[in-house]
PDB file of C-alpha atoms in Angstrom:
ATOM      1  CA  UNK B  94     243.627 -42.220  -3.085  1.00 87.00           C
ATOM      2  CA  UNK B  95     245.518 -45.052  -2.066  1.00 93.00           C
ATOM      3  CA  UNK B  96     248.230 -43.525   0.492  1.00 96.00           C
ATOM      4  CA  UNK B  97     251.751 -45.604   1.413  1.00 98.00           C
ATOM      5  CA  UNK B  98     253.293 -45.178   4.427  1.00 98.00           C
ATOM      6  CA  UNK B  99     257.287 -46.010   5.114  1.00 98.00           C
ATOM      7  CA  UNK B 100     258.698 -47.050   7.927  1.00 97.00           C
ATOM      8  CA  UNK B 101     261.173 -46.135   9.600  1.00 98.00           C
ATOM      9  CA  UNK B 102     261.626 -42.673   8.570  1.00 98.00           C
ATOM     10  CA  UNK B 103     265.504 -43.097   8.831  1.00 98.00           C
ATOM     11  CA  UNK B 104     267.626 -46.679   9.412  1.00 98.00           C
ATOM     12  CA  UNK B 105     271.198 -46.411  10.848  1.00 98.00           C
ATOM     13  CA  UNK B 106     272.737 -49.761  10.148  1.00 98.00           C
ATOM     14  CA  UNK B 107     276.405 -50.803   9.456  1.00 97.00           C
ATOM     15  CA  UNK B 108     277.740 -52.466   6.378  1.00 97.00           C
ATOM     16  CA  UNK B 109     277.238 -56.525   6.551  1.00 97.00           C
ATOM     17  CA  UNK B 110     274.058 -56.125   8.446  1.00 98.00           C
ATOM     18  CA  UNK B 111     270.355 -56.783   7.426  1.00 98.00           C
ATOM     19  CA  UNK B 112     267.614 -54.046   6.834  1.00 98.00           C
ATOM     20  CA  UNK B 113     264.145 -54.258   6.508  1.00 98.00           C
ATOM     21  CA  UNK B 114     261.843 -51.383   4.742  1.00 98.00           C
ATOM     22  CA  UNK B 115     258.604 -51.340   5.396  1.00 98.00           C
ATOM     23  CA  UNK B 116     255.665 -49.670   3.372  1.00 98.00           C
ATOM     24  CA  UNK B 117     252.074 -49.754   4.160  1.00 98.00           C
ATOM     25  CA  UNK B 118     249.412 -49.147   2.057  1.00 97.00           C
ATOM     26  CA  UNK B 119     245.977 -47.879   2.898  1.00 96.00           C
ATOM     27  CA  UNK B 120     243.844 -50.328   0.984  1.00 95.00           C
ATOM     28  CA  UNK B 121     244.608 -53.537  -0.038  1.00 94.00           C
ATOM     29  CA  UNK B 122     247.179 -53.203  -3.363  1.00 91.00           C
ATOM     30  CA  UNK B 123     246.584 -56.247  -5.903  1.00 82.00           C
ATOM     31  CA  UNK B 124     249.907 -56.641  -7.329  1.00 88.00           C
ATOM     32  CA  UNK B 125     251.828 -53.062  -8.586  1.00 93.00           C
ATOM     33  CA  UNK B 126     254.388 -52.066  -5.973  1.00 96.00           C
ATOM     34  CA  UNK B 127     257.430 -50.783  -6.874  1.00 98.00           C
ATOM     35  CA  UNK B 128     260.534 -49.744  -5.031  1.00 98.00           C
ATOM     36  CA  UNK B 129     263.422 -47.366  -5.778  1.00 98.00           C
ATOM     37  CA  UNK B 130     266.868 -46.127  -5.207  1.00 98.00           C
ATOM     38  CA  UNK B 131     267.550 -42.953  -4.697  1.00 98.00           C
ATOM     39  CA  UNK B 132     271.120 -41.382  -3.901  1.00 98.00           C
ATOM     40  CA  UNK B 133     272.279 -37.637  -3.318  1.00 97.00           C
ATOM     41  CA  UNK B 134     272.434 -35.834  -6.480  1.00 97.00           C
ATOM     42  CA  UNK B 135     270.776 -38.527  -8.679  1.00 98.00           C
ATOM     43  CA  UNK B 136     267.559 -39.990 -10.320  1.00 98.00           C
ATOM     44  CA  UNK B 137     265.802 -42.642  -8.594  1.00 98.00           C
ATOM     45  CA  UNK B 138     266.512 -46.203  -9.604  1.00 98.00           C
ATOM     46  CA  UNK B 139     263.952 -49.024  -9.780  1.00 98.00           C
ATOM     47  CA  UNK B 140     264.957 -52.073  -8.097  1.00 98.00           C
ATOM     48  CA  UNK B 141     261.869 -53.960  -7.492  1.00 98.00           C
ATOM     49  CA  UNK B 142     259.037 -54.219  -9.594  1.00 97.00           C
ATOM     50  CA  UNK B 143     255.153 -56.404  -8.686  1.00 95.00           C
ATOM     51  CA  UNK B 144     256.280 -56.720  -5.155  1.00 96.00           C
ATOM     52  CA  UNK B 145     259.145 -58.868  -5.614  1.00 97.00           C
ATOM     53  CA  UNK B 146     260.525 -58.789  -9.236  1.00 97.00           C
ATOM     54  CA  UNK B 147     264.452 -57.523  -9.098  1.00 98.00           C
ATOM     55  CA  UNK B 148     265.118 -54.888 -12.176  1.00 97.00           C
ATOM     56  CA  UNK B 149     267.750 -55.172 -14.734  1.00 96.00           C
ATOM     57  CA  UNK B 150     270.670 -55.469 -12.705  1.00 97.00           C
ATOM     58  CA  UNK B 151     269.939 -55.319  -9.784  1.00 98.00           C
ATOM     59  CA  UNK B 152     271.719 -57.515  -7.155  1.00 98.00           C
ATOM     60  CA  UNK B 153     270.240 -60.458  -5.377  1.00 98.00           C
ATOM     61  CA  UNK B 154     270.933 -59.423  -2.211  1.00 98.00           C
ATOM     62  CA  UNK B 155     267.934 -56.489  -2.741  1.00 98.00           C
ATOM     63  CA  UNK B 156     264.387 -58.822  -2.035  1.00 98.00           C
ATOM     64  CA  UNK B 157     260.716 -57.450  -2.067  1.00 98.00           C
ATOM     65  CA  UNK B 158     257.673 -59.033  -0.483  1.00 97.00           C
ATOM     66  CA  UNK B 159     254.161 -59.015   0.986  1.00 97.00           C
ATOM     67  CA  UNK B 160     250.865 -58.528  -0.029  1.00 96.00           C
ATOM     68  CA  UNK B 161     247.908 -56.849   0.613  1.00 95.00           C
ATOM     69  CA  UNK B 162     248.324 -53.896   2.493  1.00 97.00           C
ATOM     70  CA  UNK B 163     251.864 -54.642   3.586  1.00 97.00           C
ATOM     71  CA  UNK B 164     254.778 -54.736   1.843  1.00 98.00           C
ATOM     72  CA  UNK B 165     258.943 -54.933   2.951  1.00 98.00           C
ATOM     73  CA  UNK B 166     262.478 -54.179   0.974  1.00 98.00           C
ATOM     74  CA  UNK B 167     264.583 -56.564   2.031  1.00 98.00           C
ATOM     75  CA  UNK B 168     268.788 -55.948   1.761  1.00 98.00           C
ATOM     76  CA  UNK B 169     270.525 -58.892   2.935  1.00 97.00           C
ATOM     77  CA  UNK B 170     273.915 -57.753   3.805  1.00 97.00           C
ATOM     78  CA  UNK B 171     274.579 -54.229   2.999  1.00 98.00           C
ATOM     79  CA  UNK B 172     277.232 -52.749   0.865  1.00 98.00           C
ATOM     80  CA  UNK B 173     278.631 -49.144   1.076  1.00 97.00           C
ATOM     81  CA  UNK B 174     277.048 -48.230  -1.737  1.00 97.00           C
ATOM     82  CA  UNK B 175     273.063 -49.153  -0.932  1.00 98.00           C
ATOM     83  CA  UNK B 176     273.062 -46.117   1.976  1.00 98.00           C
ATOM     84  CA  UNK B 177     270.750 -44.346   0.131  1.00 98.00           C
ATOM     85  CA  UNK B 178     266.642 -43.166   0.047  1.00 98.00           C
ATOM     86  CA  UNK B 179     264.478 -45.467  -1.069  1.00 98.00           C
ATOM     87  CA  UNK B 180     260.692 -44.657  -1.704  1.00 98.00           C
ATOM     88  CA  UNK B 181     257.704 -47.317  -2.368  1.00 98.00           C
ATOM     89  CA  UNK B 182     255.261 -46.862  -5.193  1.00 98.00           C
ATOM     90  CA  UNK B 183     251.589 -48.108  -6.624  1.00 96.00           C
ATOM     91  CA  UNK B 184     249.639 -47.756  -9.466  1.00 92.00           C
ATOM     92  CA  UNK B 185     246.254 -50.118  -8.214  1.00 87.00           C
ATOM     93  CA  UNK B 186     244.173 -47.304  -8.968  1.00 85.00           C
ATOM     94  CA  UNK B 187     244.967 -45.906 -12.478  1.00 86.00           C
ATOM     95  CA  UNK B 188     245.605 -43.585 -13.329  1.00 89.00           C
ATOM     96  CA  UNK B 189     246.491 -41.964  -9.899  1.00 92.00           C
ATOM     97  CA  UNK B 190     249.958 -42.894  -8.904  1.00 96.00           C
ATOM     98  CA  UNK B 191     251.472 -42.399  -5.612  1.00 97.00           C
ATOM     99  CA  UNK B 192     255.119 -42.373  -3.810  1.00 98.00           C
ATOM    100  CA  UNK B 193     255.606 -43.377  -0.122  1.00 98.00           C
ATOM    101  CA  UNK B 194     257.593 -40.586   1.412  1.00 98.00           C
ATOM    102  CA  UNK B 195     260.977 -42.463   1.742  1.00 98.00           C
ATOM    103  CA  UNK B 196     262.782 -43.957   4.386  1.00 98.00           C
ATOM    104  CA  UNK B 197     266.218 -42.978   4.564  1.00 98.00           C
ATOM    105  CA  UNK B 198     269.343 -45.486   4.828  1.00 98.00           C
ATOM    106  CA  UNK B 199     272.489 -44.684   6.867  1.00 97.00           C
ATOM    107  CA  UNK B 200     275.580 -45.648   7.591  1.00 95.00           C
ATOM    108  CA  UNK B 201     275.575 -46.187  11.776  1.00 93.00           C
TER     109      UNK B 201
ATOM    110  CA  UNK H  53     269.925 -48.227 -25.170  1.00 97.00           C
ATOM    111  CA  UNK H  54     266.686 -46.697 -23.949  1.00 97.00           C
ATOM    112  CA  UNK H  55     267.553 -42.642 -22.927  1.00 98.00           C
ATOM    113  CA  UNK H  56     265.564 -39.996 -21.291  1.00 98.00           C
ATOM    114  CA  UNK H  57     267.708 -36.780 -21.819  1.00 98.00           C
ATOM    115  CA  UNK H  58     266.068 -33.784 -20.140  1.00 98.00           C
ATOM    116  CA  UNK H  59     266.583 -30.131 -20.960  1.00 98.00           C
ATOM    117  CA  UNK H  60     268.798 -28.012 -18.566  1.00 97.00           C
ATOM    118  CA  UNK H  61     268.806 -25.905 -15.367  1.00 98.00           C
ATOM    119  CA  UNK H  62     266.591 -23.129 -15.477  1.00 98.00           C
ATOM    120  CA  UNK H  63     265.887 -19.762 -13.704  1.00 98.00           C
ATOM    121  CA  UNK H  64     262.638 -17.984 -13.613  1.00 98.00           C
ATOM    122  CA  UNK H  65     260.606 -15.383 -12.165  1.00 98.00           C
ATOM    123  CA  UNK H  66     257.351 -15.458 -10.119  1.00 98.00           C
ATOM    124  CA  UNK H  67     254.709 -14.997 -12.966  1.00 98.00           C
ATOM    125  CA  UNK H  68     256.838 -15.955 -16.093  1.00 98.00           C
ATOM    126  CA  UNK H  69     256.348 -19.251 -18.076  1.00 98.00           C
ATOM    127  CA  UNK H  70     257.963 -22.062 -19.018  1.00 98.00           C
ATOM    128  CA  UNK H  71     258.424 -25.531 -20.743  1.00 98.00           C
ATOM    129  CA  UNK H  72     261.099 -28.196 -20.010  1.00 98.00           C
ATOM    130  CA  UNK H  73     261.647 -30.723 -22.222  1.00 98.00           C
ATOM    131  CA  UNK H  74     262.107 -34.611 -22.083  1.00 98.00           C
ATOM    132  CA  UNK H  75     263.711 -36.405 -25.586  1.00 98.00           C
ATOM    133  CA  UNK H  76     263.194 -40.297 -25.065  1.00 98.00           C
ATOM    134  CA  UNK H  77     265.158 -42.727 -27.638  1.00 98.00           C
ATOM    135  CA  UNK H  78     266.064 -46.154 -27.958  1.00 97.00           C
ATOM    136  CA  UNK H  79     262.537 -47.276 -27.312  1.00 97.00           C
ATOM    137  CA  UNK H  80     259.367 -46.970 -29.209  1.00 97.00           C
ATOM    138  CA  UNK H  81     258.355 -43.919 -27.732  1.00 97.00           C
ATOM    139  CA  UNK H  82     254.899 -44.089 -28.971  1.00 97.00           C
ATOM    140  CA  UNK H  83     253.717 -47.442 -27.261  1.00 96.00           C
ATOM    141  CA  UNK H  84     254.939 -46.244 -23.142  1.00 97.00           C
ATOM    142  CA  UNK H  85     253.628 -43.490 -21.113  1.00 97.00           C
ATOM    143  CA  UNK H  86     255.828 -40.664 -19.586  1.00 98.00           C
ATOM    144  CA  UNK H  87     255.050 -39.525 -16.023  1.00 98.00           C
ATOM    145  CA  UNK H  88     256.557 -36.499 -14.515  1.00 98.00           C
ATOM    146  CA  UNK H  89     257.885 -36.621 -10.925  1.00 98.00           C
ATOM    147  CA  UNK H  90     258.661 -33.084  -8.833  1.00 98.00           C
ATOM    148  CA  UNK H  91     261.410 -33.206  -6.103  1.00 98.00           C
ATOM    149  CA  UNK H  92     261.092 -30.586  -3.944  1.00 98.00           C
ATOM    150  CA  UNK H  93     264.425 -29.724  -2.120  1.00 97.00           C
ATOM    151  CA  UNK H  94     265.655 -32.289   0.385  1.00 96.00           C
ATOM    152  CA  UNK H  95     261.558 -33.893  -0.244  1.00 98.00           C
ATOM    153  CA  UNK H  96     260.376 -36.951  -1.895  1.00 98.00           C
ATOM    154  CA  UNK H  97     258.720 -37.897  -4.869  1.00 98.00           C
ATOM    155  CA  UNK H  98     255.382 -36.191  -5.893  1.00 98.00           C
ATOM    156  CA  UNK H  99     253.652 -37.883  -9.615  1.00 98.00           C
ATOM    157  CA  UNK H 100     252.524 -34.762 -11.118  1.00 98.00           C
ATOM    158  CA  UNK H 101     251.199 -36.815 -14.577  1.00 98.00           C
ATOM    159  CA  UNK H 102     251.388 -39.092 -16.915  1.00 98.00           C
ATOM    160  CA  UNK H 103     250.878 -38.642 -20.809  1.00 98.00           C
ATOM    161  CA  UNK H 104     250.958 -41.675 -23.791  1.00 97.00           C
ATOM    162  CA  UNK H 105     252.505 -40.257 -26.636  1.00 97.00           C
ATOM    163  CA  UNK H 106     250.616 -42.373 -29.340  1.00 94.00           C
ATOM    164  CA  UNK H 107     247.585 -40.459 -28.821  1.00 95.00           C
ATOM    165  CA  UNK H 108     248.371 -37.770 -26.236  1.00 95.00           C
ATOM    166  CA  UNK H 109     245.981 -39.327 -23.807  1.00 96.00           C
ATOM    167  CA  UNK H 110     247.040 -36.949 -20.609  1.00 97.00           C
ATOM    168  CA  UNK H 111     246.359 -37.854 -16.994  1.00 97.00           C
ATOM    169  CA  UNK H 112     246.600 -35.755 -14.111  1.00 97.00           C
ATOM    170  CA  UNK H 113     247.409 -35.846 -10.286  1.00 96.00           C
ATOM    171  CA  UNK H 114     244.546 -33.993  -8.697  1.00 95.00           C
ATOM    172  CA  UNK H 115     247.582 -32.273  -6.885  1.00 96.00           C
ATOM    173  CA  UNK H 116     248.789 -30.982 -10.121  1.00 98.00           C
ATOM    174  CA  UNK H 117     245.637 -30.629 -11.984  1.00 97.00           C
ATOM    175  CA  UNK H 118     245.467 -26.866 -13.933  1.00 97.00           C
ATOM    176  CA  UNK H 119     248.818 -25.929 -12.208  1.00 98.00           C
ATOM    177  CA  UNK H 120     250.734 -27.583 -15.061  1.00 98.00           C
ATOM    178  CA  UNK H 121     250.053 -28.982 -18.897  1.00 98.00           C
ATOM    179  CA  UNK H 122     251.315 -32.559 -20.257  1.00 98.00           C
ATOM    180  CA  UNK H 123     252.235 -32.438 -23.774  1.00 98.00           C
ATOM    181  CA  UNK H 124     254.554 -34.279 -26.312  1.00 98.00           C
ATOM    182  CA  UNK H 125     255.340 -34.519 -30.084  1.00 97.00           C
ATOM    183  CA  UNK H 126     255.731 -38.124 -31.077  1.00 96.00           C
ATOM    184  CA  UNK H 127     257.620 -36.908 -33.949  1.00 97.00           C
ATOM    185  CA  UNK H 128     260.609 -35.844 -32.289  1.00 97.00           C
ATOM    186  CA  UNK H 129     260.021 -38.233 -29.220  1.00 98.00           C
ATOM    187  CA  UNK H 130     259.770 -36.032 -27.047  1.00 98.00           C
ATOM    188  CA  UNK H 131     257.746 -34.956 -23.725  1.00 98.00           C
ATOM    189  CA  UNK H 132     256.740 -31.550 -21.950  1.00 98.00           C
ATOM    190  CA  UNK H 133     256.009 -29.972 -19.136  1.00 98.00           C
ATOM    191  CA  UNK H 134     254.838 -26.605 -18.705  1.00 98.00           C
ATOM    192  CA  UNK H 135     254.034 -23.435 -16.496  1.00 98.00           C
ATOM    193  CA  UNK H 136     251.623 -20.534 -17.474  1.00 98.00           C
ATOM    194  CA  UNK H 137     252.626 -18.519 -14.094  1.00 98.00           C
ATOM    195  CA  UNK H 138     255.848 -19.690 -11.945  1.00 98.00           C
ATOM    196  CA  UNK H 139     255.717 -19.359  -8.283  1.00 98.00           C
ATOM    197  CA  UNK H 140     258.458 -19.659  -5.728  1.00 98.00           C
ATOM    198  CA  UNK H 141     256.610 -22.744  -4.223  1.00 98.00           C
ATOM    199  CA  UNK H 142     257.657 -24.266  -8.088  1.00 98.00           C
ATOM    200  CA  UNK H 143     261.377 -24.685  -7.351  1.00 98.00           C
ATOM    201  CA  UNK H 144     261.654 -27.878  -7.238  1.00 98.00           C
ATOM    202  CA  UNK H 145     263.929 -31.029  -9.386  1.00 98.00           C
ATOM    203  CA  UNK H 146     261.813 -32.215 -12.215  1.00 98.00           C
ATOM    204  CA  UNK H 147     262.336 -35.801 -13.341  1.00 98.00           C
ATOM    205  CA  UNK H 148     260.446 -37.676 -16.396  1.00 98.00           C
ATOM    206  CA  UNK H 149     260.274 -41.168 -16.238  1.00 98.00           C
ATOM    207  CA  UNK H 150     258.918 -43.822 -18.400  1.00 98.00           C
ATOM    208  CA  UNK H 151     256.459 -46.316 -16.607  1.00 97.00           C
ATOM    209  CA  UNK H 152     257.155 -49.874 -17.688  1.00 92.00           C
ATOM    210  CA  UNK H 153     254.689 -52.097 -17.941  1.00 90.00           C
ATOM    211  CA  UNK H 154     253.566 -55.124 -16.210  1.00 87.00           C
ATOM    212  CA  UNK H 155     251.657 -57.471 -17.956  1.00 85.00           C
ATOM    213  CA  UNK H 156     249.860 -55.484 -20.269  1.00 87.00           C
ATOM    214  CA  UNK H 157     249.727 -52.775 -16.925  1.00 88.00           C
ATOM    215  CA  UNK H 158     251.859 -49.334 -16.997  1.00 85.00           C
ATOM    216  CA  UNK H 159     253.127 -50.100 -13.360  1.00 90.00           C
ATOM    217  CA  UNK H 160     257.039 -48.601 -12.518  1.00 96.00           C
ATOM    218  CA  UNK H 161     259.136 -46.101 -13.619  1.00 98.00           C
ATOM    219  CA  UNK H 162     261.267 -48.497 -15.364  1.00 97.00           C
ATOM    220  CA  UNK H 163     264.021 -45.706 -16.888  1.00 98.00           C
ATOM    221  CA  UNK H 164     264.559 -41.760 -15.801  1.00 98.00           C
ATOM    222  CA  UNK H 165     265.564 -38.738 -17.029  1.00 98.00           C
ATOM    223  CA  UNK H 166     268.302 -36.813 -15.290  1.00 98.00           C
ATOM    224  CA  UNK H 167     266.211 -34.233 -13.990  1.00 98.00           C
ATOM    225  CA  UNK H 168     265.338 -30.488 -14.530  1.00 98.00           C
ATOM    226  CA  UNK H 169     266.057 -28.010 -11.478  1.00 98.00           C
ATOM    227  CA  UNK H 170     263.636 -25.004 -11.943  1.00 98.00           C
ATOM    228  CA  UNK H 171     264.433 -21.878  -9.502  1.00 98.00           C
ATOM    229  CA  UNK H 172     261.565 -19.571  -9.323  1.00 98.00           C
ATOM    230  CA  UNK H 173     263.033 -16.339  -7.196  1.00 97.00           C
ATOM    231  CA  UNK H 174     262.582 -12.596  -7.778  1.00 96.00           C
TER     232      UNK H 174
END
């Protein structure tokens, strides 16, 4: 089972400023990385698809990279409304699918 | 306008069953897999299982494997997820999802369901 691992656990940054998800993966993932939104009371939201494809309407300022075994969310300046969870996720060995456990996103 | 419009809030008791639903539209619901994500309060995401409604082809998490059973009817486009025996530890949000695809991959969960909160308490 191929196992992610987010980092931080929590990120207390201020609106305008940079932040930088990590997620690390325990073998090397080809190509199928995903990343989501998710904020209190709602589903989560895809926002990055193979590593560093943006979603339907998503804004630019949300990037993905990497490769390998590690990969980074990348929100350029932050808006009030991107505090939020967001988890990683791979499908490299079908059918198993699995979820980092989330880093949280707060307002400092 | 692709929609995943899951069945309500329910309340159970240790040892009863159930079966929440998951109606998908807008979409060809035949040719996409549905996966089913559990949410455990203030938790992350767990993939409990994926099923392809064209031919019911059902995979598991080994996590999940004989707790719960993947189903759907393609006829009325829509997905399920059941329980023979509830337990407490079941309380959780239940979301379906339909993984996108990638190339000619099933890769993200492109477009989700609202959710389903099961409460298992005596």
């Amino acid at each position: 089972e191929i196992v992610l691992t987010q980092s931080p656990a929590t990120l207390s940054l201020s609106p305008g400023e940079r932040a930088t998800l990590s997620c690390r993966a325990s073998q090397s993932i080809s190509r199928y990385l995903a990343w989501y939104q998710q904020k209190p009371g709602q589903a989560p939201r895809l926002i990055i698809y193979d590593v560093s494809n943006r979603a339907t309407g998503i804004p630019a300022r949300f990037s993905g990279s990497g490769s390998g075994t590690d990969f980074t969310l990348t929100i350029s300046s932050l808006e009030p409304e991107d505090f939020a969870v967001y988890y990683c996720q791979q499908r490299n060995n079908w059918p198993k699918i699995t979820f980092g456990q989330g880093t949280r996103l707060e307002i400092k | 306008e692709v929609q995943l419009v899951q069945s309500g809030a329910e309340v159970k008791k240790p040892g009863e069953s159930l079966k929440i639903s998951c109606k998908g539209s807008g979409y060809s619901f035949t040719n996409y897999w549905i996966g089913w994500v559990r949410q455990m309060p203030a938790k992350g995401l767990e993939w409990m299982g994926t099923i392809y409604p064209g031919d019911s082809d059902t995979r598991y998490s080994p996590s999940f494997q004989g707790q719960v059973t993947i189903s759907a009817d393609k006829s009325i486009t829509t997905a399920y997820l059941q329980w023979s025996s509830l337990k407490a530890s079941d309380t959780a949000m239940y979301y379906c999802a339909r993984l996108g695809y990638s190339g000619n991959d099933a890769a993200q969960f492109d477009y989700w369901g609202q959710g389903s909160l099961v409460t298992v308490s005596s």
